[in-house]
Amino acid sequence: MIDCVVDSGALLGECPVWSGAENVLYWIDIDGKAVHRFDPGTGIDEARVLPARPGSIALTSHPGRLLVAMEHQLGWFEWDGEGFRPWVDIEPAGNGSRLNDGRSDPVGRFWVGSMFEDVPANRFRGTLYRVESSGSVTEHQHGVGVSNGLAFSPDGATMYWADTLRNTVWAFDYNVDSGEASSQRVFLEFDDLPGQPDGGCVDGDACYWVACVHGGAVARITPAGDVDRVVEVPASRPTMLAFGGPSLDTLYVTTIGDRGTDEHARSDPHPGGLFAFTPGTTGTPEPAFAGSP
């Protein structure tokens, strides 16, 4: 059974990340320009306002400090401190694109992709980047529609990445020592799944979970690329998943809310809510970004 644990009404809920050091789930509302922190022990969800749209977040070695990909740049956010501090510009400001899905690799590099913000225009102007702890940036892939689905296998040897506009998830051989992703191959075509691929994560059995945005479901895919399970979500547009809880046995799902443009979202019982269920498998701890201010 999938429950709505936070009836937040987020405009564009995304990027749930479990902090084991704090036993809380951080997540963002992109269009609401906010970072949320949910404490399942108390049931309390708090939010902090950001100066612009966050596309993704990552933990750091300092509890309460997050790396935030916001609009065209990366910066630091202190939950109980001075808010957002810019750090590295990834793309030129005002170019019609923004940073989207991101995730740290097993040793603390940050991968993040960009997208043209007018999604219905179907422009492939995004780029996939790798960011070192020093702040140096490497462009990995160009001609991206909507960058999503970043995740790493438990052994760090495989990187997953999706382009929502191409309805495809790819797998790469990943070298943890160098940060190189190679041997790109199709892992999953969305032809037989509902909706389109959005955010993803990997469980302790090395299976890949993906949110089926516009499809009202999440799916579990085996390392061989076979669809193992499809779980319906009481929300038409789930966006991303993350394992959380002290035992990492709860799967959290963020969703898109009612932005006045989608009849399906308006008919959802909890548009923009944060959902959770027990999938019968566990996740792995989320790596922290290795850099610091």
Tab-separated table of N, CA and C in Angstrom, residues 91-157:
chain	number	residue	atom	x	y	z
A	91	GLU	N	26.583	26.546	-16.550
A	91	GLU	CA	26.194	27.057	-17.866
A	91	GLU	C	25.978	28.569	-17.775
A	92	PRO	N	25.954	29.272	-18.909
A	92	PRO	CA	25.663	30.709	-18.876
A	92	PRO	C	24.250	30.960	-18.361
A	93	ALA	N	24.089	31.990	-17.590
A	93	ALA	CA	22.764	32.364	-17.104
A	93	ALA	C	21.924	32.902	-18.252
A	94	GLY	N	20.622	32.625	-18.206
A	94	GLY	CA	19.704	33.193	-19.176
A	94	GLY	C	19.750	32.573	-20.555
A	95	ASN	N	20.251	31.332	-20.667
A	95	ASN	CA	20.337	30.690	-21.986
A	95	ASN	C	19.114	29.834	-22.316
A	96	GLY	N	18.083	29.906	-21.480
A	96	GLY	CA	16.869	29.145	-21.716
A	96	GLY	C	16.885	27.745	-21.152
A	97	SER	N	17.977	27.374	-20.486
A	97	SER	CA	18.092	26.045	-19.895
A	97	SER	C	18.267	26.156	-18.384
A	98	ARG	N	18.077	25.038	-17.708
A	98	ARG	CA	18.356	24.974	-16.266
A	98	ARG	C	18.880	23.594	-15.927
A	99	LEU	N	19.562	23.494	-14.787
A	99	LEU	CA	20.048	22.209	-14.312
A	99	LEU	C	18.883	21.388	-13.768
A	100	ASN	N	18.979	20.078	-13.952
A	100	ASN	CA	17.894	19.197	-13.526
A	100	ASN	C	18.467	18.086	-12.647
A	101	ASP	N	18.165	16.849	-12.940
A	101	ASP	CA	18.507	15.702	-12.112
A	101	ASP	C	20.011	15.603	-11.858
A	102	GLY	N	20.384	15.273	-10.616
A	102	GLY	CA	21.788	15.105	-10.268
A	102	GLY	C	21.977	14.076	-9.174
A	103	ARG	N	23.198	13.510	-9.086
A	103	ARG	CA	23.493	12.519	-8.051
A	103	ARG	C	25.003	12.388	-7.886
A	104	SER	N	25.420	12.136	-6.639
A	104	SER	CA	26.838	11.878	-6.361
A	104	SER	C	27.189	10.437	-6.702
A	105	ASP	N	28.406	10.249	-7.218
A	105	ASP	CA	28.865	8.885	-7.473
A	105	ASP	C	29.412	8.294	-6.166
A	106	PRO	N	29.834	7.036	-6.148
A	106	PRO	CA	30.221	6.392	-4.888
A	106	PRO	C	31.379	7.057	-4.149
A	107	VAL	N	32.225	7.846	-4.842
A	107	VAL	CA	33.340	8.489	-4.147
A	107	VAL	C	33.151	10.004	-4.031
A	108	GLY	N	31.964	10.504	-4.394
A	108	GLY	CA	31.655	11.895	-4.107
A	108	GLY	C	31.778	12.887	-5.234
A	109	ARG	N	31.926	12.432	-6.485
A	109	ARG	CA	31.762	13.356	-7.612
A	109	ARG	C	30.260	13.602	-7.811
A	110	PHE	N	29.920	14.730	-8.411
A	110	PHE	CA	28.507	15.024	-8.653
A	110	PHE	C	28.237	15.045	-10.148
A	111	TRP	N	27.286	14.233	-10.567
A	111	TRP	CA	26.823	14.227	-11.949
A	111	TRP	C	25.510	14.986	-12.024
A	112	VAL	N	25.380	15.861	-13.021
A	112	VAL	CA	24.160	16.653	-13.153
A	112	VAL	C	23.934	16.969	-14.628
A	113	GLY	N	22.679	16.997	-15.036
A	113	GLY	CA	22.355	17.298	-16.422
A	113	GLY	C	21.477	18.520	-16.535
A	114	SER	N	21.499	19.135	-17.693
A	114	SER	CA	20.663	20.307	-17.932
A	114	SER	C	19.575	19.984	-18.947
A	115	MET	N	18.616	20.882	-19.065
A	115	MET	CA	17.476	20.703	-19.961
A	115	MET	C	16.981	22.069	-20.421
A	116	PHE	N	16.414	22.124	-21.633
A	116	PHE	CA	15.755	23.332	-22.105
A	116	PHE	C	14.437	23.444	-21.344
A	117	GLU	N	14.218	24.596	-20.681
A	117	GLU	CA	13.127	24.677	-19.727
A	117	GLU	C	11.741	24.638	-20.365
A	118	ASP	N	11.619	24.972	-21.649
A	118	ASP	CA	10.345	24.857	-22.346
A	118	ASP	C	10.242	23.437	-22.894
A	119	VAL	N	9.826	22.502	-22.042
A	119	VAL	CA	9.852	21.083	-22.403
A	119	VAL	C	9.017	20.770	-23.647
A	120	PRO	N	7.789	21.332	-23.788
A	120	PRO	CA	6.998	21.001	-24.985
A	120	PRO	C	7.665	21.384	-26.307
A	121	ALA	N	8.680	22.243	-26.262
A	121	ALA	CA	9.376	22.632	-27.487
A	121	ALA	C	10.234	21.505	-28.048
A	122	ASN	N	10.503	20.465	-27.222
A	122	ASN	CA	11.286	19.295	-27.654
A	122	ASN	C	12.643	19.686	-28.242
A	123	ARG	N	13.356	20.532	-27.534
A	123	ARG	CA	14.686	20.931	-27.992
A	123	ARG	C	15.748	20.156	-27.213
A	124	PHE	N	16.695	19.617	-27.938
A	124	PHE	CA	17.748	18.803	-27.327
A	124	PHE	C	18.994	19.672	-27.149
A	125	ARG	N	18.911	20.570	-26.175
A	125	ARG	CA	19.982	21.531	-25.923
A	125	ARG	C	20.699	21.302	-24.599
A	126	GLY	N	20.369	20.223	-23.915
A	126	GLY	CA	20.969	19.975	-22.613
A	126	GLY	C	22.316	19.281	-22.713
A	127	THR	N	23.004	19.239	-21.559
A	127	THR	CA	24.327	18.609	-21.445
A	127	THR	C	24.396	17.837	-20.134
A	128	LEU	N	25.099	16.729	-20.156
A	128	LEU	CA	25.369	15.957	-18.941
A	128	LEU	C	26.785	16.281	-18.478
A	129	TYR	N	26.924	16.645	-17.203
A	129	TYR	CA	28.206	17.101	-16.647
A	129	TYR	C	28.656	16.206	-15.497
A	130	ARG	N	29.993	16.174	-15.307
A	130	ARG	CA	30.594	15.581	-14.116
A	130	ARG	C	31.354	16.674	-13.380
A	131	VAL	N	31.094	16.806	-12.077
A	131	VAL	CA	31.716	17.860	-11.272
A	131	VAL	C	32.584	17.216	-10.193
A	132	GLU	N	33.855	17.575	-10.186
A	132	GLU	CA	34.781	17.053	-9.177
A	132	GLU	C	34.616	17.815	-7.867
A	133	SER	N	35.201	17.275	-6.807
A	133	SER	CA	35.101	17.924	-5.499
A	133	SER	C	35.759	19.300	-5.488
A	134	SER	N	36.707	19.519	-6.405
A	134	SER	CA	37.383	20.814	-6.509
A	134	SER	C	36.526	21.870	-7.193
A	135	GLY	N	35.456	21.420	-7.873
A	135	GLY	CA	34.619	22.329	-8.642
A	135	GLY	C	34.900	22.313	-10.125
A	136	SER	N	35.896	21.549	-10.571
A	136	SER	CA	36.155	21.453	-12.006
A	136	SER	C	35.031	20.669	-12.674
A	137	VAL	N	34.672	21.091	-13.887
A	137	VAL	CA	33.505	20.551	-14.580
A	137	VAL	C	33.926	19.929	-15.908
A	138	THR	N	33.439	18.725	-16.181
A	138	THR	CA	33.678	18.039	-17.447
A	138	THR	C	32.350	17.809	-18.149
A	139	GLU	N	32.270	18.172	-19.438
A	139	GLU	CA	31.078	17.906	-20.231
A	139	GLU	C	31.158	16.478	-20.765
A	140	HIS	N	30.144	15.696	-20.438
A	140	HIS	CA	30.170	14.285	-20.838
A	140	HIS	C	29.341	14.017	-22.090
A	141	GLN	N	28.182	14.640	-22.191
A	141	GLN	CA	27.284	14.332	-23.297
A	141	GLN	C	26.470	15.566	-23.677
A	142	HIS	N	26.336	15.800	-25.000
A	142	HIS	CA	25.582	16.940	-25.494
A	142	HIS	C	24.315	16.462	-26.214
A	143	GLY	N	23.468	17.407	-26.608
A	143	GLY	CA	22.259	17.063	-27.340
A	143	GLY	C	21.229	16.353	-26.489
A	144	VAL	N	21.138	16.740	-25.212
A	144	VAL	CA	20.240	16.088	-24.261
A	144	VAL	C	18.894	16.812	-24.248
A	145	GLY	N	17.811	16.020	-24.165
A	145	GLY	CA	16.479	16.601	-24.048
A	145	GLY	C	16.190	17.000	-22.615
A	146	VAL	N	15.789	16.046	-21.776
A	146	VAL	CA	15.581	16.267	-20.342
A	146	VAL	C	16.399	15.225	-19.595
A	147	SER	N	17.477	15.657	-18.968
A	147	SER	CA	18.384	14.756	-18.273
A	147	SER	C	17.741	14.258	-16.981
A	148	ASN	N	17.736	12.942	-16.784
A	148	ASN	CA	17.082	12.333	-15.625
A	148	ASN	C	17.717	10.978	-15.324
A	149	GLY	N	17.195	10.326	-14.277
A	149	GLY	CA	17.467	8.916	-14.041
A	149	GLY	C	18.844	8.535	-13.551
A	150	LEU	N	19.667	9.484	-13.097
A	150	LEU	CA	21.018	9.146	-12.675
A	150	LEU	C	21.013	8.244	-11.449
A	151	ALA	N	21.785	7.176	-11.517
A	151	ALA	CA	21.936	6.250	-10.394
A	151	ALA	C	23.151	5.374	-10.647
A	152	PHE	N	23.662	4.764	-9.570
A	152	PHE	CA	24.838	3.910	-9.656
A	152	PHE	C	24.542	2.563	-9.010
A	153	SER	N	25.092	1.508	-9.590
A	153	SER	CA	24.924	0.177	-9.024
A	153	SER	C	25.641	0.098	-7.680
A	154	PRO	N	25.256	-0.839	-6.819
A	154	PRO	CA	25.887	-0.930	-5.498
A	154	PRO	C	27.400	-1.092	-5.536
A	155	ASP	N	27.931	-1.761	-6.557
A	155	ASP	CA	29.382	-1.934	-6.648
A	155	ASP	C	30.069	-0.776	-7.375
A	156	GLY	N	29.280	0.203	-7.832
A	156	GLY	CA	29.838	1.378	-8.509
A	156	GLY	C	30.290	1.130	-9.929
A	157	ALA	N	30.095	-0.063	-10.464
A	157	ALA	CA	30.628	-0.395	-11.788
A	157	ALA	C	29.689	-0.008	-12.932
